[in-house]
PDB file of C-alpha atoms and ligand atoms in Angstrom:
ATOM      1  CA  MET X   1     140.749 110.841 133.220  1.00  0.00           C
ATOM      2  CA  VAL X   2     137.491 109.067 132.397  1.00  0.00           C
ATOM      3  CA  PRO X   3     134.895 111.357 130.760  1.00  0.00           C
ATOM      4  CA  MET X   4     131.729 111.499 132.776  1.00  0.00           C
ATOM      5  CA  ILE X   5     128.242 111.243 131.443  1.00  0.00           C
ATOM      6  CA  ILE X   6     125.757 112.876 133.756  1.00  0.00           C
ATOM      7  CA  ARG X   7     122.299 111.450 133.418  1.00  0.00           C
ATOM      8  CA  CYS X   8     120.361 113.618 135.845  1.00  0.00           C
ATOM      9  CA  GLY X   9     118.577 110.745 137.518  1.00  0.00           C
ATOM     10  CA  ILE X  10     116.251 110.024 134.586  1.00  0.00           C
ATOM     11  CA  PRO X  11     115.010 106.450 134.887  1.00  0.00           C
ATOM     12  CA  ASN X  12     116.013 104.144 132.082  1.00  0.00           C
ATOM     13  CA  ALA X  13     118.412 106.685 130.628  1.00  0.00           C
ATOM     14  CA  SER X  14     119.505 104.380 127.809  1.00  0.00           C
ATOM     15  CA  THR X  15     115.988 104.556 126.368  1.00  0.00           C
ATOM     16  CA  ILE X  16     116.166 108.342 126.442  1.00  0.00           C
ATOM     17  CA  ASP X  17     119.547 108.331 124.677  1.00  0.00           C
ATOM     18  CA  ARG X  18     118.251 105.988 122.041  1.00  0.00           C
ATOM     19  CA  ARG X  19     115.214 108.161 121.484  1.00  0.00           C
ATOM     20  CA  PHE X  20     117.414 111.228 121.165  1.00  0.00           C
ATOM     21  CA  SER X  21     119.722 109.564 118.658  1.00  0.00           C
ATOM     22  CA  MET X  22     116.786 108.328 116.596  1.00  0.00           C
ATOM     23  CA  GLN X  23     115.412 111.846 116.467  1.00  0.00           C
ATOM     24  CA  LEU X  24     118.739 112.866 114.937  1.00  0.00           C
ATOM     25  CA  PHE X  25     117.918 110.532 112.077  1.00  0.00           C
ATOM     26  CA  GLY X  26     114.502 112.078 111.701  1.00  0.00           C
ATOM     27  CA  ILE X  27     112.648 109.221 113.306  1.00  0.00           C
ATOM     28  CA  ASN X  28     109.958 110.513 115.608  1.00  0.00           C
ATOM     29  CA  LEU X  29     109.049 107.869 118.134  1.00  0.00           C
ATOM     30  CA  GLY X  30     106.087 109.896 119.358  1.00  0.00           C
ATOM     31  CA  LYS X  31     103.953 108.950 116.381  1.00  0.00           C
ATOM     32  CA  LYS X  32     103.398 105.829 114.351  1.00  0.00           C
ATOM     33  CA  ARG X  33     104.094 105.202 110.735  1.00  0.00           C
ATOM     34  CA  PHE X  34     100.953 104.369 108.794  1.00  0.00           C
ATOM     35  CA  GLU X  35     100.776 100.858 107.385  1.00  0.00           C
ATOM     36  CA  PHE X  36      98.167  98.202 106.837  1.00  0.00           C
ATOM     37  CA  ARG X  37      97.547  94.847 105.216  1.00  0.00           C
ATOM     38  CA  CYS X  38      95.337  95.587 102.248  1.00  0.00           C
ATOM     39  CA  SER X  39      92.094  93.736 101.641  1.00  0.00           C
ATOM     40  CA  GLY X  40      92.390  94.722  97.962  1.00  0.00           C
ATOM     41  CA  CYS X  41      95.699  93.027  97.116  1.00  0.00           C
ATOM     42  CA  GLY X  42      96.668  91.217 100.315  1.00  0.00           C
ATOM     43  CA  LYS X  43      99.978  93.121 100.573  1.00  0.00           C
ATOM     44  CA  MET X  44     101.263  95.461 103.266  1.00  0.00           C
ATOM     45  CA  HIS X  45     101.078  99.097 102.181  1.00  0.00           C
ATOM     46  CA  ARG X  46     103.642 101.094 104.163  1.00  0.00           C
ATOM     47  CA  GLY X  47     103.733 104.845 104.695  1.00  0.00           C
ATOM     48  CA  SER X  48     100.906 107.374 104.545  1.00  0.00           C
ATOM     49  CA  PRO X  49      98.879 106.999 101.362  1.00  0.00           C
ATOM     50  CA  SER X  50      99.515 109.339  98.473  1.00  0.00           C
ATOM     51  CA  ILE X  51      96.952 109.166  95.700  1.00  0.00           C
ATOM     52  CA  SER X  52      97.414 111.433  92.711  1.00  0.00           C
ATOM     53  CA  TYR X  53      95.599 112.223  89.523  1.00  0.00           C
ATOM     54  CA  PRO X  54      97.825 112.899  86.503  1.00  0.00           C
ATOM     55  CA  ARG X  55      95.161 115.162  84.903  1.00  0.00           C
ATOM     56  CA  PRO X  56      91.816 116.768  85.865  1.00  0.00           C
ATOM     57  CA  ILE X  57      88.773 114.593  85.183  1.00  0.00           C
ATOM     58  CA  GLN X  58      87.677 116.882  82.301  1.00  0.00           C
ATOM     59  CA  TYR X  59      90.811 115.787  80.414  1.00  0.00           C
ATOM     60  CA  TYR X  60      89.446 112.234  80.197  1.00  0.00           C
ATOM     61  CA  TRP X  61      86.071 113.445  78.921  1.00  0.00           C
ATOM     62  CA  ILE X  62      87.762 114.698  75.732  1.00  0.00           C
ATOM     63  CA  PRO X  63      87.976 111.928  73.106  1.00  0.00           C
ATOM     64  CA  GLU X  64      91.545 110.690  72.810  1.00  0.00           C
ATOM     65  CA  ASP X  65      91.931 111.714  69.167  1.00  0.00           C
ATOM     66  CA  GLU X  66      90.930 115.313  70.015  1.00  0.00           C
ATOM     67  CA  ARG X  67      93.213 115.800  72.992  1.00  0.00           C
ATOM     68  CA  THR X  68      96.267 117.083  71.095  1.00  0.00           C
ATOM     69  CA  GLN X  69      94.133 119.731  69.399  1.00  0.00           C
ATOM     70  CA  ARG X  70      92.083 120.834  72.363  1.00  0.00           C
ATOM     71  CA  ILE X  71      94.312 120.425  75.399  1.00  0.00           C
ATOM     72  CA  LYS X  72      97.467 122.218  76.507  1.00  0.00           C
ATOM     73  CA  ASP X  73      98.843 120.506  79.563  1.00  0.00           C
ATOM     74  CA  SER X  74     101.723 119.664  81.832  1.00  0.00           C
ATOM     75  CA  ASP X  75     101.933 117.930  85.200  1.00  0.00           C
ATOM     76  CA  ASP X  76     101.053 121.228  86.899  1.00  0.00           C
ATOM     77  CA  PHE X  77      98.498 122.928  84.680  1.00  0.00           C
ATOM     78  CA  CYS X  78      95.953 122.184  82.011  1.00  0.00           C
ATOM     79  CA  ILE X  79      93.866 124.218  79.552  1.00  0.00           C
ATOM     80  CA  ILE X  80      90.937 122.590  77.763  1.00  0.00           C
ATOM     81  CA  SER X  81      89.199 124.193  74.803  1.00  0.00           C
ATOM     82  CA  HIS X  82      85.491 123.798  74.028  1.00  0.00           C
ATOM     83  CA  THR X  83      84.262 125.194  70.747  1.00  0.00           C
ATOM     84  CA  SER X  84      80.652 125.696  69.821  1.00  0.00           C
ATOM     85  CA  GLY X  85      80.135 127.424  66.481  1.00  0.00           C
ATOM     86  CA  THR X  86      82.713 130.191  66.312  1.00  0.00           C
ATOM     87  CA  GLU X  87      82.940 130.609  70.095  1.00  0.00           C
ATOM     88  CA  GLU X  88      85.881 129.121  71.938  1.00  0.00           C
ATOM     89  CA  ASP X  89      85.584 128.535  75.672  1.00  0.00           C
ATOM     90  CA  LEU X  90      88.616 127.668  77.745  1.00  0.00           C
ATOM     91  CA  ASP X  91      88.712 125.831  81.051  1.00  0.00           C
ATOM     92  CA  PHE X  92      91.743 126.293  83.293  1.00  0.00           C
ATOM     93  CA  PHE X  93      93.083 123.914  85.914  1.00  0.00           C
ATOM     94  CA  ILE X  94      96.050 123.724  88.253  1.00  0.00           C
ATOM     95  CA  ARG X  95      97.358 120.857  90.333  1.00  0.00           C
ATOM     96  CA  GLY X  96      97.841 120.919  94.081  1.00  0.00           C
ATOM     97  CA  THR X  97      97.916 118.734  97.161  1.00  0.00           C
ATOM     98  CA  LEU X  98      95.056 118.192  99.550  1.00  0.00           C
ATOM     99  CA  GLU X  99      96.310 116.854 102.858  1.00  0.00           C
ATOM    100  CA  ILE X 100      94.188 115.050 105.423  1.00  0.00           C
ATOM    101  CA  PRO X 101      95.758 114.337 108.813  1.00  0.00           C
ATOM    102  CA  ILE X 102      95.688 110.781 110.192  1.00  0.00           C
ATOM    103  CA  HIS X 103      95.314 110.610 113.978  1.00  0.00           C
ATOM    104  CA  GLY X 104      98.590 109.697 115.687  1.00  0.00           C
ATOM    105  CA  VAL X 105     100.549 109.605 112.425  1.00  0.00           C
ATOM    106  CA  ASP X 106     103.142 112.157 111.315  1.00  0.00           C
ATOM    107  CA  ASP X 107     102.548 112.187 107.586  1.00  0.00           C
ATOM    108  CA  PRO X 108      99.112 113.069 106.294  1.00  0.00           C
ATOM    109  CA  PHE X 109      97.044 111.202 103.732  1.00  0.00           C
ATOM    110  CA  ILE X 110      97.911 113.114 100.551  1.00  0.00           C
ATOM    111  CA  TRP X 111      95.671 113.558  97.543  1.00  0.00           C
ATOM    112  CA  GLY X 112      97.294 115.076  94.456  1.00  0.00           C
ATOM    113  CA  VAL X 113      94.269 116.797  92.928  1.00  0.00           C
ATOM    114  CA  TRP X 114      93.244 119.424  90.382  1.00  0.00           C
ATOM    115  CA  VAL X 115      91.177 122.553  90.844  1.00  0.00           C
ATOM    116  CA  SER X 116      89.571 124.765  88.223  1.00  0.00           C
ATOM    117  CA  GLN X 117      90.743 128.377  88.011  1.00  0.00           C
ATOM    118  CA  SER X 118      89.338 131.585  86.616  1.00  0.00           C
ATOM    119  CA  GLU X 119      91.238 132.840  83.593  1.00  0.00           C
ATOM    120  CA  ALA X 120      92.596 135.818  85.574  1.00  0.00           C
ATOM    121  CA  ASN X 121      93.862 133.636  88.417  1.00  0.00           C
ATOM    122  CA  PHE X 122      95.292 131.086  86.017  1.00  0.00           C
ATOM    123  CA  GLU X 123      97.277 133.774  84.203  1.00  0.00           C
ATOM    124  CA  ARG X 124      98.499 135.170  87.515  1.00  0.00           C
ATOM    125  CA  TYR X 125      99.510 131.649  88.541  1.00  0.00           C
ATOM    126  CA  LEU X 126     101.523 131.121  85.338  1.00  0.00           C
ATOM    127  CA  LYS X 127     103.165 134.558  85.580  1.00  0.00           C
ATOM    128  CA  THR X 128     104.420 133.868  89.099  1.00  0.00           C
ATOM    129  CA  TYR X 129     105.040 130.134  88.610  1.00  0.00           C
ATOM    130  CA  ASP X 130     108.833 130.413  88.431  1.00  0.00           C
ATOM    131  CA  SER X 131     109.095 132.506  91.578  1.00  0.00           C
ATOM    132  CA  ASP X 132     108.176 131.943  95.204  1.00  0.00           C
ATOM    133  CA  GLN X 133     104.390 132.246  95.317  1.00  0.00           C
ATOM    134  CA  THR X 134     104.133 132.344  99.114  1.00  0.00           C
ATOM    135  CA  GLY X 135     101.235 134.520 100.189  1.00  0.00           C
ATOM    136  CA  LEU X 136      99.451 134.210  96.847  1.00  0.00           C
ATOM    137  CA  GLY X 137      96.386 132.099  96.301  1.00  0.00           C
ATOM    138  CA  SER X 138      93.062 131.665  94.593  1.00  0.00           C
ATOM    139  CA  PHE X 139      89.658 130.030  94.672  1.00  0.00           C
ATOM    140  CA  GLY X 140      89.004 126.764  92.834  1.00  0.00           C
ATOM    141  CA  TRP X 141      86.515 123.922  92.412  1.00  0.00           C
ATOM    142  CA  LEU X 142      87.825 120.393  92.899  1.00  0.00           C
ATOM    143  CA  THR X 143      87.830 118.600  89.559  1.00  0.00           C
ATOM    144  CA  VAL X 144      88.685 114.996  90.299  1.00  0.00           C
ATOM    145  CA  THR X 145      86.759 111.937  91.316  1.00  0.00           C
ATOM    146  CA  MET X 146      87.767 110.771  94.785  1.00  0.00           C
ATOM    147  CA  PRO X 147      86.818 107.306  96.001  1.00  0.00           C
ATOM    148  CA  TYR X 148      84.854 107.430  99.261  1.00  0.00           C
ATOM    149  CA  TYR X 149      84.370 111.208  99.055  1.00  0.00           C
ATOM    150  CA  ASN X 150      82.666 111.084  95.692  1.00  0.00           C
ATOM    151  CA  GLN X 151      79.004 111.313  96.477  1.00  0.00           C
ATOM    152  CA  SER X 152      77.930 111.633  92.882  1.00  0.00           C
ATOM    153  CA  GLU X 153      77.945 108.732  90.415  1.00  0.00           C
ATOM    154  CA  PRO X 154      81.145 106.640  90.419  1.00  0.00           C
ATOM    155  CA  GLY X 155      83.595 108.029  87.889  1.00  0.00           C
ATOM    156  CA  GLU X 156      81.954 111.437  87.920  1.00  0.00           C
ATOM    157  CA  GLU X 157      83.527 114.650  89.067  1.00  0.00           C
ATOM    158  CA  LEU X 158      83.361 115.336  92.785  1.00  0.00           C
ATOM    159  CA  ALA X 159      80.766 118.063  92.435  1.00  0.00           C
ATOM    160  CA  ASN X 160      80.448 121.401  94.172  1.00  0.00           C
ATOM    161  CA  VAL X 161      83.469 121.336  96.456  1.00  0.00           C
ATOM    162  CA  GLU X 162      84.848 124.864  96.842  1.00  0.00           C
ATOM    163  CA  CYS X 163      88.479 125.231  97.834  1.00  0.00           C
ATOM    164  CA  ASN X 164      90.952 127.841  98.888  1.00  0.00           C
ATOM    165  CA  VAL X 165      94.175 127.312  97.008  1.00  0.00           C
ATOM    166  CA  GLU X 166      97.347 128.524  98.708  1.00  0.00           C
ATOM    167  CA  TRP X 167     100.223 128.858  96.278  1.00  0.00           C
ATOM    168  CA  GLY X 168     103.707 128.665  97.695  1.00  0.00           C
ATOM    169  CA  ALA X 169     107.248 127.511  97.072  1.00  0.00           C
ATOM    170  CA  ALA X 170     106.076 123.993  96.103  1.00  0.00           C
ATOM    171  CA  ARG X 171     102.792 122.625  94.709  1.00  0.00           C
ATOM    172  CA  PRO X 172      99.744 124.630  95.837  1.00  0.00           C
ATOM    173  CA  LYS X 173      98.035 123.471  99.039  1.00  0.00           C
ATOM    174  CA  ILE X 174      94.321 122.945  98.758  1.00  0.00           C
ATOM    175  CA  TYR X 175      91.877 123.541 101.620  1.00  0.00           C
ATOM    176  CA  VAL X 176      88.223 122.633 101.337  1.00  0.00           C
ATOM    177  CA  ARG X 177      85.995 125.579 102.263  1.00  0.00           C
ATOM    178  CA  GLU X 178      83.521 125.154 105.093  1.00  0.00           C
ATOM    179  CA  TYR X 179      80.799 122.994 103.686  1.00  0.00           C
ATOM    180  CA  ASP X 180      78.568 120.106 104.711  1.00  0.00           C
ATOM    181  CA  HIS X 181      80.765 117.491 103.049  1.00  0.00           C
ATOM    182  CA  PRO X 182      82.869 114.681 104.565  1.00  0.00           C
ATOM    183  CA  LEU X 183      85.959 115.992 102.817  1.00  0.00           C
ATOM    184  CA  PHE X 184      85.686 119.254 104.723  1.00  0.00           C
ATOM    185  CA  PHE X 185      85.184 117.476 108.075  1.00  0.00           C
ATOM    186  CA  ASP X 186      88.040 115.054 107.503  1.00  0.00           C
ATOM    187  CA  GLN X 187      90.487 117.777 106.505  1.00  0.00           C
ATOM    188  CA  GLN X 188      89.526 119.717 109.643  1.00  0.00           C
ATOM    189  CA  ASN X 189      89.377 116.830 112.109  1.00  0.00           C
ATOM    190  CA  GLY X 190      91.666 114.206 110.633  1.00  0.00           C
ATOM    191  CA  LEU X 191      91.011 110.526 110.031  1.00  0.00           C
ATOM    192  CA  PRO X 192      90.959 107.736 112.575  1.00  0.00           C
ATOM    193  CA  TRP X 193      93.391 104.968 111.552  1.00  0.00           C
ATOM    194  CA  ASP X 194      90.674 102.503 110.454  1.00  0.00           C
ATOM    195  CA  LYS X 195      88.930 105.026 108.279  1.00  0.00           C
ATOM    196  CA  ALA X 196      92.230 105.976 106.642  1.00  0.00           C
ATOM    197  CA  VAL X 197      92.750 102.267 105.859  1.00  0.00           C
ATOM    198  CA  GLU X 198      89.255 101.978 104.393  1.00  0.00           C
ATOM    199  CA  ILE X 199      89.727 105.014 102.144  1.00  0.00           C
ATOM    200  CA  ALA X 200      93.251 103.984 101.095  1.00  0.00           C
ATOM    201  CA  GLN X 201      92.045 100.508 100.062  1.00  0.00           C
ATOM    202  CA  LEU X 202      89.273 102.009  97.975  1.00  0.00           C
ATOM    203  CA  ALA X 203      91.541 104.588  96.349  1.00  0.00           C
ATOM    204  CA  LEU X 204      94.488 102.283  95.674  1.00  0.00           C
ATOM    205  CA  HIS X 205      92.358  99.634  93.981  1.00  0.00           C
ATOM    206  CA  VAL X 206      89.678 101.757  92.385  1.00  0.00           C
ATOM    207  CA  THR X 207      90.548 100.549  88.888  1.00  0.00           C
ATOM    208  CA  ASP X 208      90.436  96.883  89.894  1.00  0.00           C
ATOM    209  CA  ASP X 209      86.682  96.448  89.729  1.00  0.00           C
TER     210      ASP X 209
HETATM  211 ZN1   ZN P 301      96.529  96.939  98.135  1.00  0.00          ZN
END
């Protein structure tokens, strides 16, 4: 007996089958993959951009020969010491991801950034770091320089951007608080394709000029 495949009268059923099988492999045909030919290097950059900062910008303000003495750091947190006279001040930072949707694209534009933390929140973050931190969170200031979004001097910290930091099972997720700043609007509304290309080109080749 020949097995029957019932196709319910859907036009062009082979297309539907193909779509279904591609979804099994995690390929979503409903949305596009982000890619563009870069005006910075002339190459195709494929996939949604992911720009990350290995350390907060304050790290680079410390002279290189003082860093071992004054900085305790890893890829996820950083403590910087400032001493004046006998007083020692400490600045605390944690790393997280700030995601900005791109219209019609599955994967967001990802910025791996740093936010400052109060001492109390930083200690709480470290204490819970090895467990699931879902539901926990904190407030932080962004402490990186972001091409396009940086409205202060080039190379300076992106000033005065307040964020909610949601800790979780992976790196903390960072959400810009409501504020008259393009970073807030873009995280809320997403980026049109062309604007995402413009920002990616700037960010990927920021050290070239
Ligand atoms: Zn490029």
